[in-house]
Amino acid sequence: MSANQAFLPFTKPTIDEETISAVADVLRSGWLTSGPNVKALEAQLSTYFGGRPVRTFNSGTCTMEIALRIAGIGAGDEVITTPNSWVATANVIIEVGATPVFVDIDPKTHNIDLNKVEAAITPRTKGIIPVHMCGLPCDMDQLYAIAKKHNLRVVEDAAQAIGSTWKGQRIGAFGDFASFSFQVNKNVMTAEGGCLVLNNEEEAKLAEKYRLQGVSRTGLDGIDVDVLGGKYNMTDISAVIGLGQMKRLEEFNAKRKALAHHYFTSFGADFESSTGAELPVADFTNSNWHMFHIVLPERVNRAEFMQKMMDLGIGLGYHYRAIHLFTLYRERGFTDGMFPISERIGKQIVTLPLFPAMNESDVERVVSAVKSCLQ
Ligand SMILES: *Cc1c(COP(=O)(O)O)cnc(C)c1O
């Protein structure tokens, strides 16, 4: 790494001084756990998602688990999902006692191949968890047509998709359950956290129960517990970070989009044909550009490529290794070759730096490093 160039990580949160002092105010207030800031964040998110009920949690993962529980999905049921995601997406299916059924992805979008979903439906199929990978939405018309035809509940893993749209409507503002993550790498972050967009107040009340040990209040000094819940509530410290982030969401996403656009311009029209690498779908309408990835050609060893980039001061990610090839999933009968597209992507994908505080010269630096490391 040349001495005058700082290390460029693949992502980094943008936290302003206003947010930092708001966190300090919460700490000084004495009310640290779920309180007024959680309520305020939920109200703001509900407005953001077109007035639908929204509840916050301490992770994105648990929002999906809770959505499955609210839908009554459990032992004996099958849930269809994609092998190309963070392992959380499939783990929650096992967590509620149901069986994950994988369907391979589309090689271009890296989202679940909806054309292959119907062949995987059985009489036991109760739900589907699609992922809007990198913020690029699934075909929502096709998704909900399949769900309606086969009477499936949908839990959208929209962990990466805050601010993404479909035909002008925000992801989460329509459909069935939509789950968002506020983990530190996401477009809106609360350090750790997440939210679930629900269909009605009845579901929202159930979500509150599952969030806190199944407790419901029966008066000033009374509680009852009639379902088994966990401990999933968001703190006010996290919520106030989220409020500071929500203020800047449009700005953050606009910056991401501009940087993504600059990646395409900088790679140039012949990048794919001259290197054999693949660029993402150039969607500047729907995507929130949560991540910018490239797929390396087969001839390139990813670990070696990542090391060379690291030597040039550039950190890369890889999102994701195919879930079904992890030991836990192999033990459940999954093997190599079952979902070849996810397996190839899982081995060859790299995530390039993209975050709001970057500038165009950072993008150009990454692009020239990628080109030289591919030679
Ligand atoms: C981040 C992420 C999750 C998990 O979110 P957490 O808040 O870390 O629990 C799940 N699915 C996808 C696609 C993600 O990107």
Short mmCIF file of C-alpha atoms and ligand atoms in Angstrom, two decimals:
data_model
loop_
_atom_site.label_atom_id
_atom_site.label_comp_id
_atom_site.label_asym_id
_atom_site.label_seq_id
_atom_site.Cartn_x
_atom_site.Cartn_y
_atom_site.Cartn_z
CA MET A 1 0.00 0.00 0.00
CA SER A 2 1.45 3.37 -0.93
CA ALA A 3 2.09 5.58 2.09
CA ASN A 4 -0.34 8.33 1.11
CA GLN A 5 -3.36 6.12 0.58
CA ALA A 6 -5.50 5.20 3.56
CA PHE A 7 -6.93 1.70 3.87
CA LEU A 8 -10.32 1.53 2.17
CA PRO A 9 -12.70 -0.94 3.87
CA PHE A 10 -15.58 -2.50 1.92
CA THR A 11 -18.05 -0.63 4.10
CA LYS A 12 -18.19 1.86 6.95
CA PRO A 13 -21.12 3.54 8.70
CA THR A 14 -21.64 7.29 8.48
CA ILE A 15 -22.41 8.66 11.95
CA ASP A 16 -22.84 12.42 12.40
CA GLU A 17 -22.12 14.51 15.50
CA GLU A 18 -25.84 15.11 16.00
CA THR A 19 -26.38 11.37 16.39
CA ILE A 20 -23.42 11.03 18.72
CA SER A 21 -24.80 13.72 21.02
CA ALA A 22 -28.29 12.17 20.83
CA VAL A 23 -26.75 8.91 22.07
CA ALA A 24 -25.05 10.81 24.89
CA ASP A 25 -28.42 12.36 25.78
CA VAL A 26 -30.00 8.92 26.03
CA LEU A 27 -27.18 7.73 28.26
CA ARG A 28 -27.62 10.79 30.50
CA SER A 29 -31.40 10.42 30.61
CA GLY A 30 -31.22 7.22 32.64
CA TRP A 31 -33.68 5.38 30.32
CA LEU A 32 -31.48 3.11 28.22
CA THR A 33 -33.64 0.18 27.21
CA SER A 34 -36.79 0.24 25.03
CA GLY A 35 -38.54 3.56 25.63
CA PRO A 36 -39.50 6.79 23.88
CA ASN A 37 -36.85 6.50 21.17
CA VAL A 38 -38.01 3.00 20.22
CA LYS A 39 -41.58 4.31 19.97
CA ALA A 40 -40.41 7.27 17.88
CA LEU A 41 -38.40 5.06 15.53
CA GLU A 42 -41.31 2.66 15.09
CA ALA A 43 -43.66 5.56 14.31
CA GLN A 44 -41.22 6.95 11.79
CA LEU A 45 -40.69 3.57 10.13
CA SER A 46 -44.44 3.02 9.97
CA THR A 47 -44.83 6.33 8.12
CA TYR A 48 -41.91 5.39 5.87
CA PHE A 49 -43.60 2.09 4.99
CA GLY A 50 -46.89 3.66 4.02
CA GLY A 51 -48.61 3.45 7.40
CA ARG A 52 -48.19 -0.30 7.90
CA PRO A 53 -47.50 -1.48 11.48
CA VAL A 54 -43.78 -1.77 12.25
CA ARG A 55 -42.02 -3.17 15.32
CA THR A 56 -38.28 -2.97 16.09
CA PHE A 57 -36.03 -5.74 17.45
CA ASN A 58 -32.42 -6.32 18.40
CA SER A 59 -31.54 -8.02 15.10
CA GLY A 60 -32.81 -8.60 11.61
CA THR A 61 -32.50 -12.34 12.12
CA CYS A 62 -35.08 -12.52 14.90
CA THR A 63 -37.60 -10.51 12.87
CA MET A 64 -37.74 -13.35 10.34
CA GLU A 65 -38.03 -15.98 13.06
CA ILE A 66 -40.87 -14.04 14.66
CA ALA A 67 -42.64 -13.56 11.32
CA LEU A 68 -42.57 -17.33 10.81
CA ARG A 69 -43.98 -17.85 14.31
CA ILE A 70 -46.76 -15.30 13.73
CA ALA A 71 -47.59 -17.13 10.48
CA GLY A 72 -47.89 -20.34 12.50
CA ILE A 73 -45.10 -22.03 10.54
CA GLY A 74 -43.25 -24.76 12.43
CA ALA A 75 -42.67 -28.50 12.69
CA GLY A 76 -43.74 -30.43 9.60
CA ASP A 77 -43.82 -27.35 7.37
CA GLU A 78 -41.50 -26.50 4.51
CA VAL A 79 -40.24 -23.02 3.72
CA ILE A 80 -38.63 -22.19 0.38
CA THR A 81 -35.59 -19.93 0.32
CA THR A 82 -32.35 -19.17 -1.48
CA PRO A 83 -28.91 -20.69 -0.77
CA ASN A 84 -27.34 -17.33 -1.71
CA SER A 85 -27.78 -15.29 1.45
CA TRP A 86 -26.39 -14.75 4.89
CA VAL A 87 -26.95 -18.01 6.78
CA ALA A 88 -29.53 -16.28 9.02
CA THR A 89 -32.11 -16.56 6.23
CA ALA A 90 -32.14 -20.36 6.39
CA ASN A 91 -31.26 -20.74 10.07
CA VAL A 92 -34.53 -19.11 11.15
CA ILE A 93 -36.48 -21.79 9.29
CA ILE A 94 -34.69 -24.52 11.26
CA GLU A 95 -35.05 -22.45 14.44
CA VAL A 96 -38.87 -22.62 14.28
CA GLY A 97 -38.74 -26.36 13.57
CA ALA A 98 -39.57 -26.17 9.87
CA THR A 99 -37.57 -27.53 6.92
CA PRO A 100 -35.65 -25.25 4.55
CA VAL A 101 -36.11 -26.05 0.86
CA PHE A 102 -33.60 -24.29 -1.35
CA VAL A 103 -34.18 -23.04 -4.88
CA ASP A 104 -31.19 -21.86 -6.93
CA ILE A 105 -30.69 -18.25 -7.95
CA ASP A 106 -30.85 -16.32 -11.19
CA PRO A 107 -27.26 -15.91 -12.45
CA LYS A 108 -27.75 -12.22 -13.22
CA THR A 109 -29.78 -10.86 -10.29
CA HIS A 110 -28.46 -13.36 -7.70
CA ASN A 111 -32.01 -13.46 -6.30
CA ILE A 112 -34.02 -16.67 -5.97
CA ASP A 113 -35.04 -17.90 -9.44
CA LEU A 114 -38.80 -17.47 -9.23
CA ASN A 115 -39.21 -19.56 -12.38
CA LYS A 116 -37.95 -22.56 -10.40
CA VAL A 117 -39.99 -22.00 -7.24
CA GLU A 118 -43.21 -23.76 -8.26
CA ALA A 119 -41.36 -27.02 -8.94
CA ALA A 120 -40.19 -27.01 -5.30
CA ILE A 121 -43.67 -26.56 -3.79
CA THR A 122 -45.17 -29.56 -2.02
CA PRO A 123 -48.35 -29.96 0.07
CA ARG A 124 -46.18 -29.12 3.10
CA THR A 125 -44.91 -25.79 1.74
CA LYS A 126 -46.23 -22.98 3.93
CA GLY A 127 -43.95 -20.07 3.21
CA ILE A 128 -41.19 -18.49 1.16
CA ILE A 129 -38.31 -16.26 2.25
CA PRO A 130 -36.95 -14.43 -0.78
CA VAL A 131 -33.95 -12.12 -0.38
CA HIS A 132 -33.60 -8.78 -2.18
CA MET A 133 -29.88 -9.31 -2.69
CA CYS A 134 -27.75 -6.17 -2.43
CA GLY A 135 -31.02 -4.20 -2.43
CA LEU A 136 -32.06 -5.37 -5.92
CA PRO A 137 -35.69 -6.40 -5.46
CA CYS A 138 -37.09 -9.73 -6.58
CA ASP A 139 -39.83 -9.54 -9.23
CA MET A 140 -42.60 -8.66 -6.79
CA ASP A 141 -45.42 -9.33 -9.24
CA GLN A 142 -44.22 -12.86 -9.93
CA LEU A 143 -43.39 -13.50 -6.26
CA TYR A 144 -46.83 -12.54 -4.98
CA ALA A 145 -48.61 -14.28 -7.85
CA ILE A 146 -46.91 -17.55 -6.84
CA ALA A 147 -47.63 -16.93 -3.14
CA LYS A 148 -51.30 -16.27 -3.85
CA LYS A 149 -51.73 -19.26 -6.13
CA HIS A 150 -50.19 -21.67 -3.59
CA ASN A 151 -51.42 -19.97 -0.45
CA LEU A 152 -47.93 -19.25 0.90
CA ARG A 153 -46.94 -16.70 3.50
CA VAL A 154 -44.07 -14.47 2.35
CA VAL A 155 -41.37 -13.22 4.70
CA GLU A 156 -39.29 -10.87 2.58
CA ASP A 157 -35.70 -10.85 3.75
CA ALA A 158 -35.34 -7.15 2.99
CA ALA A 159 -32.34 -6.89 5.34
CA GLN A 160 -30.43 -5.09 2.59
CA ALA A 161 -33.32 -3.32 0.88
CA ILE A 162 -34.34 -0.24 2.85
CA GLY A 163 -35.20 2.42 0.28
CA SER A 164 -35.41 -0.01 -2.64
CA THR A 165 -38.55 0.23 -4.75
CA TRP A 166 -40.72 -1.82 -7.06
CA LYS A 167 -42.80 0.07 -9.64
CA GLY A 168 -42.43 3.23 -7.58
CA GLN A 169 -43.48 1.69 -4.27
CA ARG A 170 -41.02 1.10 -1.45
CA ILE A 171 -40.10 -2.47 -0.57
CA GLY A 172 -41.90 -3.03 2.74
CA ALA A 173 -44.75 -0.65 1.90
CA PHE A 174 -46.74 -3.51 0.33
CA GLY A 175 -46.84 -7.29 0.35
CA ASP A 176 -46.79 -9.63 3.34
CA PHE A 177 -44.10 -9.58 6.09
CA ALA A 178 -40.99 -7.51 5.33
CA SER A 179 -37.92 -7.89 7.50
CA PHE A 180 -35.16 -5.28 7.65
CA SER A 181 -31.78 -5.41 9.37
CA PHE A 182 -30.08 -2.44 11.00
CA GLN A 183 -26.82 -4.29 11.54
CA VAL A 184 -23.89 -1.89 11.27
CA ASN A 185 -23.15 -2.60 7.59
CA LYS A 186 -26.70 -1.92 6.38
CA ASN A 187 -27.89 1.29 4.66
CA VAL A 188 -29.60 2.31 7.92
CA MET A 189 -27.91 0.98 11.03
CA THR A 190 -28.48 0.95 14.78
CA ALA A 191 -25.21 -0.94 15.57
CA GLU A 192 -27.37 -4.08 15.85
CA GLY A 193 -31.10 -4.18 15.24
CA GLY A 194 -33.92 -4.74 12.81
CA CYS A 195 -37.57 -4.16 12.15
CA LEU A 196 -40.54 -6.13 10.91
CA VAL A 197 -43.32 -4.64 8.79
CA LEU A 198 -46.58 -6.42 9.56
CA ASN A 199 -50.06 -6.63 8.07
CA ASN A 200 -52.29 -5.54 10.95
CA GLU A 201 -52.41 -4.59 14.63
CA GLU A 202 -53.20 -8.15 15.67
CA GLU A 203 -49.90 -9.35 14.18
CA ALA A 204 -48.10 -6.36 15.71
CA LYS A 205 -49.40 -7.31 19.17
CA LEU A 206 -48.16 -10.87 18.66
CA ALA A 207 -44.78 -9.52 17.52
CA GLU A 208 -44.55 -7.54 20.77
CA LYS A 209 -45.22 -10.72 22.74
CA TYR A 210 -42.63 -12.80 20.89
CA ARG A 211 -40.21 -9.92 21.37
CA LEU A 212 -40.43 -10.08 25.16
CA GLN A 213 -40.92 -13.54 26.68
CA GLY A 214 -44.52 -13.82 25.52
CA VAL A 215 -45.59 -11.29 28.11
CA SER A 216 -48.84 -9.36 27.84
CA ARG A 217 -49.96 -6.77 30.39
CA THR A 218 -53.18 -7.30 32.27
CA GLY A 219 -53.27 -4.07 34.27
CA LEU A 220 -50.86 -1.84 36.17
CA ASP A 221 -49.42 -4.67 38.25
CA GLY A 222 -50.41 -7.75 36.23
CA ILE A 223 -48.91 -9.74 33.41
CA ASP A 224 -49.62 -13.03 31.74
CA VAL A 225 -47.53 -15.27 29.52
CA ASP A 226 -49.41 -17.39 27.01
CA VAL A 227 -46.88 -17.93 24.20
CA LEU A 228 -43.17 -18.72 24.34
CA GLY A 229 -41.29 -15.56 23.44
CA GLY A 230 -37.64 -14.57 23.56
CA LYS A 231 -35.66 -11.47 24.47
CA TYR A 232 -35.47 -9.44 21.30
CA ASN A 233 -36.26 -5.83 22.17
CA MET A 234 -34.26 -2.89 20.82
CA THR A 235 -32.61 -0.45 23.24
CA ASP A 236 -33.24 3.29 23.16
CA ILE A 237 -29.51 3.74 22.52
CA SER A 238 -29.88 1.83 19.25
CA ALA A 239 -33.20 3.49 18.40
CA VAL A 240 -31.75 7.00 18.67
CA ILE A 241 -28.95 6.00 16.28
CA GLY A 242 -31.66 4.74 13.92
CA LEU A 243 -33.51 8.07 14.10
CA GLY A 244 -30.29 9.88 13.15
CA GLN A 245 -29.76 7.45 10.25
CA MET A 246 -33.35 7.68 8.96
CA LYS A 247 -32.94 11.45 8.62
CA ARG A 248 -30.20 10.84 6.11
CA LEU A 249 -31.46 7.72 4.35
CA GLU A 250 -32.38 9.46 1.08
CA GLU A 251 -29.01 11.21 1.02
CA PHE A 252 -27.11 7.96 1.83
CA ASN A 253 -28.93 6.00 -0.87
CA ALA A 254 -28.48 8.75 -3.46
CA LYS A 255 -24.76 8.75 -2.74
CA ARG A 256 -24.55 4.96 -3.02
CA LYS A 257 -26.37 5.10 -6.32
CA ALA A 258 -24.04 7.78 -7.69
CA LEU A 259 -20.97 5.79 -6.61
CA ALA A 260 -22.39 2.60 -8.16
CA HIS A 261 -22.96 4.50 -11.37
CA HIS A 262 -19.37 5.70 -11.26
CA TYR A 263 -18.20 2.07 -10.88
CA PHE A 264 -19.89 1.18 -14.16
CA THR A 265 -18.43 4.20 -15.92
CA SER A 266 -14.96 3.49 -14.55
CA PHE A 267 -14.99 -0.23 -15.38
CA GLY A 268 -15.99 0.68 -18.94
CA ALA A 269 -18.06 -1.17 -21.49
CA ASP A 270 -15.40 -3.80 -22.28
CA PHE A 271 -14.57 -4.81 -18.70
CA GLU A 272 -16.58 -8.03 -18.77
CA SER A 273 -15.45 -9.16 -22.22
CA SER A 274 -11.80 -8.35 -21.57
CA THR A 275 -11.54 -9.99 -18.12
CA GLY A 276 -14.31 -12.61 -17.93
CA ALA A 277 -15.55 -11.02 -14.69
CA GLU A 278 -19.25 -10.14 -14.24
CA LEU A 279 -20.70 -6.83 -13.06
CA PRO A 280 -24.01 -6.56 -11.18
CA VAL A 281 -27.33 -5.70 -12.84
CA ALA A 282 -27.17 -1.97 -13.64
CA ASP A 283 -30.48 -1.09 -11.96
CA PHE A 284 -30.70 2.61 -11.19
CA THR A 285 -34.46 2.61 -10.67
CA ASN A 286 -35.24 0.08 -7.95
CA SER A 287 -32.02 -0.78 -6.12
CA ASN A 288 -30.74 1.01 -3.02
CA TRP A 289 -27.21 -0.18 -3.94
CA HIS A 290 -26.55 -1.79 -0.57
CA MET A 291 -23.51 -3.51 -2.08
CA PHE A 292 -21.57 -3.55 -5.33
CA HIS A 293 -20.20 -6.95 -6.20
CA ILE A 294 -18.33 -8.51 -9.08
CA VAL A 295 -18.07 -12.20 -9.93
CA LEU A 296 -14.49 -13.25 -10.63
CA PRO A 297 -13.79 -15.51 -13.60
CA GLU A 298 -13.12 -19.20 -12.80
CA ARG A 299 -9.41 -18.77 -13.56
CA VAL A 300 -9.01 -16.42 -10.57
CA ASN A 301 -8.59 -17.75 -7.03
CA ARG A 302 -10.68 -15.51 -4.77
CA ALA A 303 -8.48 -15.69 -1.67
CA GLU A 304 -5.42 -14.73 -3.74
CA PHE A 305 -7.33 -11.90 -5.38
CA MET A 306 -8.51 -10.59 -2.01
CA GLN A 307 -4.94 -10.72 -0.70
CA LYS A 308 -3.60 -8.77 -3.68
CA MET A 309 -6.31 -6.13 -3.19
CA MET A 310 -5.51 -6.02 0.52
CA ASP A 311 -1.85 -5.40 -0.34
CA LEU A 312 -3.07 -2.39 -2.33
CA GLY A 313 -4.94 -1.13 0.75
CA ILE A 314 -8.43 -2.20 -0.32
CA GLY A 315 -10.68 -4.42 1.80
CA LEU A 316 -13.19 -6.67 0.07
CA GLY A 317 -16.09 -8.75 1.32
CA TYR A 318 -17.74 -11.84 -0.14
CA HIS A 319 -21.53 -12.10 0.07
CA TYR A 320 -22.18 -15.00 0.31
CA ARG A 321 -20.91 -18.57 0.50
CA ALA A 322 -23.72 -20.94 -0.48
CA ILE A 323 -25.63 -21.86 2.68
CA HIS A 324 -26.35 -25.48 1.77
CA LEU A 325 -22.63 -26.32 1.77
CA PHE A 326 -22.13 -25.44 5.44
CA THR A 327 -21.68 -28.47 7.73
CA LEU A 328 -25.02 -27.95 9.49
CA TYR A 329 -26.78 -28.12 6.12
CA ARG A 330 -24.67 -30.97 4.71
CA GLU A 331 -25.74 -32.92 7.81
CA ARG A 332 -29.31 -32.33 6.68
CA GLY A 333 -28.61 -33.94 3.31
CA PHE A 334 -27.46 -31.09 1.10
CA THR A 335 -24.40 -31.70 -1.08
CA ASP A 336 -22.20 -30.14 -3.74
CA GLY A 337 -23.78 -29.72 -7.14
CA MET A 338 -27.36 -29.26 -5.94
CA PHE A 339 -27.50 -25.50 -6.62
CA PRO A 340 -24.68 -24.86 -9.10
CA ILE A 341 -25.29 -21.15 -9.67
CA SER A 342 -25.25 -20.33 -5.95
CA GLU A 343 -22.16 -22.51 -5.57
CA ARG A 344 -20.29 -20.69 -8.34
CA ILE A 345 -21.33 -17.27 -7.01
CA GLY A 346 -20.42 -18.39 -3.49
CA LYS A 347 -16.89 -19.20 -4.60
CA GLN A 348 -16.22 -16.33 -7.00
CA ILE A 349 -18.11 -13.26 -5.75
CA VAL A 350 -16.39 -10.30 -4.12
CA THR A 351 -17.95 -7.18 -2.66
CA LEU A 352 -16.19 -3.94 -3.58
CA PRO A 353 -16.07 -0.92 -1.26
CA LEU A 354 -19.29 1.12 -1.37
CA PHE A 355 -20.45 3.42 1.40
CA PRO A 356 -21.72 7.01 1.54
CA ALA A 357 -18.48 8.62 2.75
CA MET A 358 -16.54 7.38 -0.30
CA ASN A 359 -15.83 9.64 -3.24
CA GLU A 360 -15.34 9.15 -6.97
CA SER A 361 -11.56 8.94 -6.71
CA ASP A 362 -11.94 6.03 -4.24
CA VAL A 363 -14.05 4.24 -6.85
CA GLU A 364 -11.41 4.88 -9.51
CA ARG A 365 -8.72 3.58 -7.20
CA VAL A 366 -10.70 0.35 -6.61
CA VAL A 367 -11.37 -0.11 -10.32
CA SER A 368 -7.73 0.25 -11.34
CA ALA A 369 -6.70 -2.12 -8.53
CA VAL A 370 -9.29 -4.70 -9.68
CA LYS A 371 -8.09 -4.42 -13.27
CA SER A 372 -4.45 -4.88 -12.30
CA CYS A 373 -5.21 -7.80 -9.95
CA LEU A 374 -7.20 -9.56 -12.68
CA GLN A 375 -4.27 -9.54 -15.10
C1 LIG B 1 -27.78 -8.63 7.53
C2 LIG B 1 -28.61 -9.71 6.97
C3 LIG B 1 -29.37 -10.57 7.77
C4 LIG B 1 -29.28 -10.61 9.26
O1 LIG B 1 -29.45 -9.42 9.89
P1 LIG B 1 -28.92 -9.25 11.41
O2 LIG B 1 -29.44 -7.91 11.78
O3 LIG B 1 -27.43 -9.32 11.35
O4 LIG B 1 -29.51 -10.33 12.22
C5 LIG B 1 -30.19 -11.48 7.16
N1 LIG B 1 -30.26 -11.57 5.82
C6 LIG B 1 -29.54 -10.79 5.02
C7 LIG B 1 -29.70 -10.93 3.54
C8 LIG B 1 -28.68 -9.84 5.57
O5 LIG B 1 -27.95 -9.07 4.75
#
